[in-house]
């Protein structure tokens, strides 16, 4: 297994893998981008093709390509390795079927169930009603049905259960864990019985859950119109986006994602040629969904049902999207109840609505004001109470000032009054944050350690190892840097940064790799060598001061003082 891990890593370029999720730009011999693990405005996330590692100088996250996928995707080691092996064309050896993880088993079950229901819909008489509903009432073509693997679960109750337990010999308890069956009154039932079925896939195209819409003839009974798989090891509703597997490439290309509420809305848009669309399976955009869509998009267009729930969804997702620096816009559906109806009745009008989408701040202000009577002074106070928290969310000072002015004009009140309310609100939020925040322990490095770290960084990045070793002699005193210098001396001309870093223990490896990929801020290598000479003089000065502090008699102190004066002359030139 160790050999296979090495083979996968050797056939994988971390720059390509990280580049799928982070926009990287060349920075000398490394690549730089905004860190995907914390919010930042200036890029401090570095990727080294030589060391095949990443490191963020903002939050400290670092590791190799496997560690990146584990952290970013929330995968365990085996899952991350499997993803990379598939990309690299390496077939991982399995000891037996029993070596599969439970997650893999649940995904396999979901895919079997999706295929079974797809077969019923297209090839079996029991799927006739579902097919008529999708094709005749919803206008979904056979091609689209096949593209999305839509299915039908018969009303009979346990057809799928019998097939998987009797023909495929799958344990009922495992089916229950996958969320595709329920155990009621001593019997097993198909969870999605009497419904058309929509497989929910992750961004890699694996079926992780199912959604079901009740058949028309069962409407009116005491049954939920729509149901989803329960949350499982492989499915978390708040972290999933329906259609992301198909839409991601178009979203990446256009840098724009259209967000709708449900499966039918998405499928209608897709069928009409609008491919950069995903569904949030509800009315609230969550932090995990923002993180997922922000891998591919810079702008999000909310295209939710024209009701109050849709308005609330925009508000709930606002703070999260701001942190991810995604531009939010809202599409006006006009008199149409949902995107599906709009697209089917007026496709060109819908395309125009997409182009005319308004910014989220304008939308929220108009929405709040539109709910109240401006001629009533009491209503103005209510509007202010609703809008102040929204205005406080705007992090850009100039943008906030613009909308504060706009609100003041709408309410016919002084701009200063609105601004004062916003500032008051912000102070309250800060106080609450301070109460619940924990003090952060800051480890302060002394001057010697900072100078020695910089010297080591220059040595590693310029390759002038021998010169640095000759100039520093025995001056390096900091523990871990001293160990690195000793190892560099031992290796001599055989020193090679990639192999060297691989031989180091965990923490030491991380620190040395960090120094190698840290941006040193010099335009040319010659500038670094000049800086190196100054740093070594500075290190000699630190040594002299330490010796003077520990001088045993006046004679030694005077001698050291003269040396210091001479050294200060050199440093001044």
Tab-separated table of C-alpha atoms in Angstrom, residues 285-295 320-321:
chain	number	residue	atom	x	y	z
A	285	UNK	CA	-28.025	29.055	1.079
A	286	UNK	CA	-25.692	27.450	3.631
A	287	UNK	CA	-22.028	27.992	4.408
A	288	UNK	CA	-21.077	24.610	2.912
A	289	UNK	CA	-23.006	25.351	-0.292
A	290	UNK	CA	-21.306	28.744	-0.618
A	291	UNK	CA	-17.950	27.047	-0.187
A	292	UNK	CA	-18.824	24.495	-2.870
A	293	UNK	CA	-20.113	26.987	-5.435
A	294	UNK	CA	-17.277	29.457	-4.764
A	295	UNK	CA	-14.814	26.906	-6.155
A	320	UNK	CA	-21.897	33.762	4.203
A	321	UNK	CA	-21.471	34.787	0.567
